[in-house]
């Protein structure tokens, strides 16, 4: 499969999911989105007052960040690996569309700022790690897995976990103090 064609599939899957997430948040669960979740004023106050223990938090993050990657790695060993890659991109787009829309519905433009701060910097590390795995599964047999890819994924997942546990709570606290 040509690289350009693979990039197009990934972009279309993500954008279709993103638009689907926006439509879903606006048309089906609008009332729920505007009254609950991370944008709820009560939740934000509770979060701002909480003292996050990074050591305990990183253990929690390992479970919710590494289990999906392990499942993708296992399913990537089957014949559905290309479809799996497209589904993961569509789901990522759907999730992003839903969360961004929920942020706008609840907080206006501050909702987008909140979302960006909540995702940075760990999202960049996770995205690169997942991208290398999904790209490999989508382009097999033209591409080969090697030690460099393994180290890259492990390093970027570790960097994502560390920044999410230690850096992101500080950034979130700084933002919540401005509200």
PDB file of N, CA and C in Angstrom, residues 153 155 174:
ATOM      1  N   UNK A 153       8.332   3.397  21.089  1.00  0.00           N
ATOM      2  CA  UNK A 153       7.010   3.265  21.719  1.00  0.00           C
ATOM      3  C   UNK A 153       7.144   3.247  23.238  1.00  0.00           C
ATOM      4  N   UNK A 155       9.602   4.429  25.139  1.00  0.00           N
ATOM      5  CA  UNK A 155      10.071   5.730  25.610  1.00  0.00           C
ATOM      6  C   UNK A 155       8.950   6.767  25.594  1.00  0.00           C
ATOM      7  N   UNK A 174      -3.021  25.437  37.533  1.00  0.00           N
ATOM      8  CA  UNK A 174      -2.798  26.824  37.139  1.00  0.00           C
ATOM      9  C   UNK A 174      -3.988  27.363  36.328  1.00  0.00           C
TER      10      UNK A 174
END
